XYZ file of C-alpha atoms in Angstrom:
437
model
C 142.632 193.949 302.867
C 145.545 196.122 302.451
C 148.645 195.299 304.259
C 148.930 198.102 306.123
C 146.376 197.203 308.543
C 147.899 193.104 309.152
C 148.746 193.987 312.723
C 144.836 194.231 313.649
C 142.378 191.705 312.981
C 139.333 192.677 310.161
C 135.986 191.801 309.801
C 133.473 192.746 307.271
C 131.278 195.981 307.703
C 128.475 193.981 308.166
C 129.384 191.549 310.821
C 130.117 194.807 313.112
C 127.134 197.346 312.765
C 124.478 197.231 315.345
C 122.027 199.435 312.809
C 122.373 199.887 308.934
C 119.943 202.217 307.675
C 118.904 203.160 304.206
C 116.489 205.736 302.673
C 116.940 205.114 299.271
C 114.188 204.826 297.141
C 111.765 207.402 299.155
C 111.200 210.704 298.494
C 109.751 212.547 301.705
C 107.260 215.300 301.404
C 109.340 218.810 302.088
C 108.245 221.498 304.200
C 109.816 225.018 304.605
C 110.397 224.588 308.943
C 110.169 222.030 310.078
C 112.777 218.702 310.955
C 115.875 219.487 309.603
C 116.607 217.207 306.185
C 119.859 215.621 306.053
C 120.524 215.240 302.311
C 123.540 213.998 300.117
C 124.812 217.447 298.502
C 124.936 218.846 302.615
C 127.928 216.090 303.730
C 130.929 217.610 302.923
C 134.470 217.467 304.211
C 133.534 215.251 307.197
C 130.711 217.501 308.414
C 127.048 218.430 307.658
C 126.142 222.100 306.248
C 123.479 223.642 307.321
C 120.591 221.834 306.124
C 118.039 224.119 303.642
C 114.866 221.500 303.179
C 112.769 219.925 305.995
C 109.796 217.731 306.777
C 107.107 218.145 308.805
C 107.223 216.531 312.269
C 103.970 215.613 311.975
C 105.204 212.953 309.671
C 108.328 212.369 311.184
C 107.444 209.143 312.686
C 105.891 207.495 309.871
C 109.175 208.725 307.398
C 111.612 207.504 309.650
C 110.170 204.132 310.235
C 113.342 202.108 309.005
C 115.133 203.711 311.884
C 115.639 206.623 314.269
C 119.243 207.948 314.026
C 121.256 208.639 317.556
C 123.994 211.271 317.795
C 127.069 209.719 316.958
C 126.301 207.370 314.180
C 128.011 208.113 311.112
C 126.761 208.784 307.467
C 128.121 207.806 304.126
C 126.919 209.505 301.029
C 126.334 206.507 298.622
C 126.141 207.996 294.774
C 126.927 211.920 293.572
C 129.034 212.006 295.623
C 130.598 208.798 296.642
C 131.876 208.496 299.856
C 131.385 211.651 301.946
C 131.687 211.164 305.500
C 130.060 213.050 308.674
C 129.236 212.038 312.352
C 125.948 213.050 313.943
C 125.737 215.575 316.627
C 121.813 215.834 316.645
C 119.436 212.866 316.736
C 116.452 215.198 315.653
C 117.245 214.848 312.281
C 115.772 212.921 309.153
C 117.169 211.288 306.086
C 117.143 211.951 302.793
C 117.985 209.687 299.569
C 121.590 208.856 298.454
C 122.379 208.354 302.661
C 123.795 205.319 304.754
C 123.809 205.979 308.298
C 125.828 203.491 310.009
C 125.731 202.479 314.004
C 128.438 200.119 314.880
C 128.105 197.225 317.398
C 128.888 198.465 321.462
C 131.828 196.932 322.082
C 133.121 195.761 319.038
C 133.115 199.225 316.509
C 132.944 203.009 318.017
C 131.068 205.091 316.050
C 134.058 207.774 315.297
C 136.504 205.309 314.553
C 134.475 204.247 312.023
C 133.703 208.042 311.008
C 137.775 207.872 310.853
C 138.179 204.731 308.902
C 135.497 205.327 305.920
C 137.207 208.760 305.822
C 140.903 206.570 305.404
C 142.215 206.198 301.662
C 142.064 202.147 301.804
C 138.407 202.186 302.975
C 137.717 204.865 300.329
C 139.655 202.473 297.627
C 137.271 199.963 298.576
C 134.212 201.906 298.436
C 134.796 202.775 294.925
C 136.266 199.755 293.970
C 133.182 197.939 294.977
C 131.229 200.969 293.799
C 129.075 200.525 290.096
C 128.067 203.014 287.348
C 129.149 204.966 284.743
C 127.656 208.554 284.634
C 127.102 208.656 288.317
C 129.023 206.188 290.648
C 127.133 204.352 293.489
C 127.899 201.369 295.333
C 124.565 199.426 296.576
C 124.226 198.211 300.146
C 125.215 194.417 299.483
C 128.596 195.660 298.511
C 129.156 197.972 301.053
C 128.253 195.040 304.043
C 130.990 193.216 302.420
C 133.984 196.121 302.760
C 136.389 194.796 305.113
C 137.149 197.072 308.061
C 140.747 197.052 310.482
C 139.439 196.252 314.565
C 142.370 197.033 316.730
C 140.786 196.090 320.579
C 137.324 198.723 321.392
C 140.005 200.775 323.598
C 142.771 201.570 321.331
C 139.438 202.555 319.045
C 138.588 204.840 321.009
C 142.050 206.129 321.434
C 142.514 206.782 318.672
C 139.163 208.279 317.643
C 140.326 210.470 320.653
C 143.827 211.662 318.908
C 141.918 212.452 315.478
C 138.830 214.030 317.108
C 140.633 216.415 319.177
C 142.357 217.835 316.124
C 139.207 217.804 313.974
C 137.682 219.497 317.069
C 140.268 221.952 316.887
C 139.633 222.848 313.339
C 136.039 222.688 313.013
C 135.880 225.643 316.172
C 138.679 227.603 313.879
C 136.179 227.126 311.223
C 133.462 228.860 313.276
C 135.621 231.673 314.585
C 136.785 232.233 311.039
C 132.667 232.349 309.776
C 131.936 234.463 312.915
C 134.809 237.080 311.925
C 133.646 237.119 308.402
C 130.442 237.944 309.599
C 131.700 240.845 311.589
C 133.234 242.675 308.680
C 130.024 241.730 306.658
C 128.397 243.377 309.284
C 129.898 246.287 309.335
C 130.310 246.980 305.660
C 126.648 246.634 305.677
C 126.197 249.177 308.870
C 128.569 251.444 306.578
C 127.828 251.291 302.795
C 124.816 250.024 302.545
C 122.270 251.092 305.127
C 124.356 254.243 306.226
C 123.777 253.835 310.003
C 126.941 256.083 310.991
C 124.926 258.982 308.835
C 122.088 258.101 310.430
C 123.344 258.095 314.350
C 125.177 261.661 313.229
C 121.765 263.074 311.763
C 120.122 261.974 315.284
C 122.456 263.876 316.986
C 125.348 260.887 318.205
C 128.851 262.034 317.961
C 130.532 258.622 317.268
C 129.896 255.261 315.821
C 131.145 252.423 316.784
C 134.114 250.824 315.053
C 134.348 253.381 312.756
C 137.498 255.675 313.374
C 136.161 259.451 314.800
C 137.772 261.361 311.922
C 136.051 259.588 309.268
C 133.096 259.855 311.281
C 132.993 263.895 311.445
C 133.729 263.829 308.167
C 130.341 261.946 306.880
C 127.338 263.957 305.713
C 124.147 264.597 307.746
C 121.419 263.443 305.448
C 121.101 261.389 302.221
C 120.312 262.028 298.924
C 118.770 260.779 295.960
C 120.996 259.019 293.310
C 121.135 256.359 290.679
C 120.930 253.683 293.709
C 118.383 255.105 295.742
C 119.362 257.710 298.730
C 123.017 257.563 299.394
C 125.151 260.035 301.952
C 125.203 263.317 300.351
C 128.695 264.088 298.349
C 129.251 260.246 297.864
C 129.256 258.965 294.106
C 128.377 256.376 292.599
C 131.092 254.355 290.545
C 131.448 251.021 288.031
C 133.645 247.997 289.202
C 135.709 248.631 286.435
C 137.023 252.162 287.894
C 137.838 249.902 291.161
C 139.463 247.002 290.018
C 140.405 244.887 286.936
C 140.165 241.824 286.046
C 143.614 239.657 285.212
C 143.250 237.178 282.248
C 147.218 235.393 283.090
C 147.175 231.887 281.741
C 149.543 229.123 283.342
C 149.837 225.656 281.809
C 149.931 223.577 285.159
C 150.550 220.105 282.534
C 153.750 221.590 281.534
C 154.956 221.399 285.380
C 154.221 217.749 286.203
C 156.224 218.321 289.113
C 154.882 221.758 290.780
C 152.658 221.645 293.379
C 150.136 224.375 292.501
C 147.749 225.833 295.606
C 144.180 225.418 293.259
C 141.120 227.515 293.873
C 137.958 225.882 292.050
C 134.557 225.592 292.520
C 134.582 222.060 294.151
C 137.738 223.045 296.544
C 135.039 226.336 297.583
C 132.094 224.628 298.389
C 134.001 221.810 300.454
C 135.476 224.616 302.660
C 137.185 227.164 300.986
C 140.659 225.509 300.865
C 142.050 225.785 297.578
C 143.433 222.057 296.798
C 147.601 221.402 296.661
C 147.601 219.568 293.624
C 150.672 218.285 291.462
C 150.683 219.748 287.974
C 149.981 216.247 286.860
C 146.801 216.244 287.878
C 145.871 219.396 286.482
C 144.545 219.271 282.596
C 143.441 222.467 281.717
C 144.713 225.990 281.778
C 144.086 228.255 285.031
C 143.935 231.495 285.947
C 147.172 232.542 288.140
C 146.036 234.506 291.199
C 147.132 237.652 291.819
C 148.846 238.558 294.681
C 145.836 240.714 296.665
C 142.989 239.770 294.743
C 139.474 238.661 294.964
C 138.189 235.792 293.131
C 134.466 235.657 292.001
C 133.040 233.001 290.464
C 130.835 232.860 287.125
C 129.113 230.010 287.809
C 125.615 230.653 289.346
C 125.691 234.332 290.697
C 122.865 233.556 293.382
C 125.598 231.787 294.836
C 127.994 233.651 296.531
C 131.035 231.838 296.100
C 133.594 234.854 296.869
C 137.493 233.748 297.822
C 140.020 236.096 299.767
C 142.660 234.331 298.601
C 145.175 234.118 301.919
C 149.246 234.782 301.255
C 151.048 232.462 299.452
C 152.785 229.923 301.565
C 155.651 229.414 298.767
C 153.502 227.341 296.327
C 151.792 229.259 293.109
C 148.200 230.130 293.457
C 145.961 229.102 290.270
C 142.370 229.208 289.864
C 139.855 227.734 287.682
C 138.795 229.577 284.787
C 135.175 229.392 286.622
C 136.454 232.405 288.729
C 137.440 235.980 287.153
C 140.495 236.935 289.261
C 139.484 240.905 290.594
C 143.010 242.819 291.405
C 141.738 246.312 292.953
C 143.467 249.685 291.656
C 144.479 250.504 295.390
C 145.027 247.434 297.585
C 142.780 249.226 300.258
C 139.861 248.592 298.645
C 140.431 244.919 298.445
C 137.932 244.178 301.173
C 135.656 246.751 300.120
C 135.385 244.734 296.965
C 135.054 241.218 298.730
C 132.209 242.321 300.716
C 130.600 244.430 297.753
C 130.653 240.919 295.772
C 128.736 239.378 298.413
C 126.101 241.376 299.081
C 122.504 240.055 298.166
C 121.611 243.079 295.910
C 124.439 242.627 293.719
C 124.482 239.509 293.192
C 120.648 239.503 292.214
C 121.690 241.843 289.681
C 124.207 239.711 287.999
C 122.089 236.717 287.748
C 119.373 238.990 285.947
C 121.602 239.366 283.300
C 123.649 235.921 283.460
C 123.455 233.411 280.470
C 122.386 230.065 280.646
C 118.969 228.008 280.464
C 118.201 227.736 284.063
C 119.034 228.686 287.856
C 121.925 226.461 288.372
C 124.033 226.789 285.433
C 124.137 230.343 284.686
C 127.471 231.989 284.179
C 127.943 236.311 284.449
C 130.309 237.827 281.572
C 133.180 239.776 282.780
C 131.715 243.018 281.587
C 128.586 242.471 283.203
C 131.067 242.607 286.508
C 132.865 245.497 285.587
C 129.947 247.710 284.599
C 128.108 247.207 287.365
C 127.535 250.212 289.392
C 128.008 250.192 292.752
C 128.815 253.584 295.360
C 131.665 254.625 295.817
C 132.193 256.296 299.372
C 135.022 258.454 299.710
C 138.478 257.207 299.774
C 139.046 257.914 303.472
C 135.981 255.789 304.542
C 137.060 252.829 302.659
C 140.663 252.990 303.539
C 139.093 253.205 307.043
C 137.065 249.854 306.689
C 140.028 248.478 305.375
C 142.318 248.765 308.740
C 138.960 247.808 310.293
C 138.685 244.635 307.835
C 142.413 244.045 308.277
C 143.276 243.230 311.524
C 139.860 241.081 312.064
C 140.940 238.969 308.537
C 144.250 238.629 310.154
C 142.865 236.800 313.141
C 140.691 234.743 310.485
C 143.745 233.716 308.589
C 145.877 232.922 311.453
C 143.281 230.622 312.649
C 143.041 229.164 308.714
C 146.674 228.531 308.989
C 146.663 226.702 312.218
C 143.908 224.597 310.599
C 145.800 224.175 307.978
C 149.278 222.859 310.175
C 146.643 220.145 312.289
C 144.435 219.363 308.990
C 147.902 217.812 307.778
C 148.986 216.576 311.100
C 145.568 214.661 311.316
C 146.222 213.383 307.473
C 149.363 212.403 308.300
C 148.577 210.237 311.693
C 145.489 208.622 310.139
C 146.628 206.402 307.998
C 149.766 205.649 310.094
C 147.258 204.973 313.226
C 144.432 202.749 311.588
C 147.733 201.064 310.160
C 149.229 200.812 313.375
C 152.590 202.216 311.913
C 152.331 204.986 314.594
C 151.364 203.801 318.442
C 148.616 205.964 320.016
C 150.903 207.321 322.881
C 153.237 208.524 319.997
C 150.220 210.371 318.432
C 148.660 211.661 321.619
C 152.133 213.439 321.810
C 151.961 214.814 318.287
C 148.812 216.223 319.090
C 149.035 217.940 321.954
C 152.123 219.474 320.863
C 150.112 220.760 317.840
C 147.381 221.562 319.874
């Protein structure tokens, strides 16, 4: 066992679980509604996405025979990937392959401590050093009984489960607000540009919309008419990406900066919680994209996917992005969020995937052009500079919230390993915290 943990006693994972159960090997029958499916590619970053497959509940019983998970136990993702971490909060839940869920003993392990610990870099060192595989690493269940876990006394567990949970708790509701701000602006570029409701209410006879500014609003049109795109507000064209933005091809050589730590947007850093990753140049092997200063990243991998990035200000580190994502810098920085939203709405992405390359679903990739030509309206100036101020001060409270999440996300990084060490005392911690906090 690592060193760092001699001042509390260890035992081995097995010795302190009250429940071990395992759901590899069975493949349940999937529904569309149903009980939600807890499945491998869904744990990410210490939490569970919103699941996408079910079972019916009708056979819920009979699936979940080897066990009935209870809110609070934790799961570990065994194989692709190895050694995600997340903590229920619903026991109405089932298990898919590639899953551990872990209970530990009352009394001797708490359940978020142990969400903690497997989360710690020694655990995680032991995980994959008892893991097996070549292709796709997985460690089997006989290895992972044997991984040898630090048990400071069930109080100072809890403790300090109660530290790291309050800061996770933090970020995880700046998480939300962030989604449910994004949302708003979605919703109100859609209101605007895509189903015209402001033209609408003004053809009915209302003489103001909400959120939109009153001189914008007397300016719209009453009625719609035809165009390339279907019925759009009368007077307002219809225009190509390429007349909004372009597209920046600047190549950096991270390798050549061992040193630098580089702020990296990629695919995996996206879909784990849109964070780009702070990564040495070391670490880095291939060529990136440098981001733009007021751009919008889109990526070319799987178009059905909208994996969109607002990239926030640069905290004094360069900004790089993987050559997955074509780096968008608009003509006139007002119509940066015009563009963000644009890129994510349903339509236009189903267009790009119609005319992607690749053999299937999940590894098509859209050409640059195919971007740039699309044709999308193009409202008047004045309504999307209006949207912008709109967009603009609700993406500021998003990105102050991503920057406090940011400060405790490294406060908790920081305390973890010193508290399942013991290098840092709890009351010490607590302080840190609530300082932060």
């Amino acid at each position: 066992m690592n060193e760092r943990h001699a001042r509390f006693k260890s035992s081995v994972l097995e010795e302190c679980m009250s429940a071990i159960i395992d759901y590899r090997g069975k493949t349940p029958r999937k529904t569309s509604i149903g009980v939600p499916l807890i499945t491998a590619k869904i744990v990410k970053g210490g939490r569970i996405e919103p699941p996408n497959e079910f079972i019916d509940p009708d056979e819920y019983d009979s699936w979940m025979r080897r066990g009935i998970p209870r809110i609070g136990d934790v799961l570990l993702t065994t194989e692709a990937p190895l050694g995600e971490v997340a903590q229920l909060s619903d026991d109405r839940i089932a298990l898919a392959q590639r899953l551990i869920l872990l209970r530990g003993k009352p009394g001797v392990l708490d359940n978020t401590y142990l969400k903690f610990l497997l989360i710690s870099e020694p655990i995680q060192s032991q995980l994959h050093g008892r893991a097996s595989g070549t292709t796709v690493v997985g460690i089997k269940q006989s290895e992972l009984r044997k991984v040898m876990l630090p048990l400071p006394p069930i109080d100072e567990q809890r403790a300090i489960a109660g530290v790291l949970g309050a800061l996770d708790d933090k970020i995880e509701q700046n998480r939300r607000t962030t989604q449910a701000l994004e949302r708003l602006v979605r919703a109100i570029f859609r209101a605007w540009f895509v189903d015209f409701e402001p033209v609408k209410a003004k053809a009915a006879g209302a003489t103001s919309f909400p959120s939109m500014p009153q001189p914008v609003f007397d300016a719209l049109p009453m009625r719609l008419a035809d165009s390339a795109l279907g019925p759009v507000p009368e007077g307002w064209e219809t225009s190509m990406i390429r007349d909004l933005a372009t597209i920046s091809k600047t190549q950096v050589k991270p390798q050549e900066r061992p040193e630098e730590v580089f702020d990296h947007f990629s695919i995996p850093a996206f879909d784990a919680g849109m964070r780009p990753a702070a990564e040495p140049g070391s670490a880095i092997k291939s060529n990136k994209f440098l981001v733009v200063e007021g751009s919008v990243l889109h990526s070319k991998l799987n178009p059905r996917i909208p994996r969109v990035w607002l990239p926030p200000k640069s905290r004094g580190r360069r900004q790089i992005a993987s050559t997955e994502f074509l780096v968008f810098v608009p003509r006139l920085i007002s119509d940066r969020h015009y563009l963000y939203c644009q890129f994510q709405q349903t339509g236009f992405r189903e267009d790009l995937a119609q005319g992607a390359s690749g053999t299937s679903n999940s590894h098509q990739r859209v050409r640059p052009d195919d971007v740039l030509n699309r044709v999308v309206i193009a409202p008047p100036k004045s309504a999307r500079v209006a949207f912008a101020g709109v967009a603009d001060s609700l993406f500021a409270l998003a990105a102050a919230d991503h920057d406090e999440s940011a400060k405790l996300a490294e406060l908790r990084d920081y305390l973890l390993p010193k508290l399942l060490s013991g290098a840092v005392r709890v009351r010490e911690a607590e302080r840190l915290a609530a300082a932060a906090l």
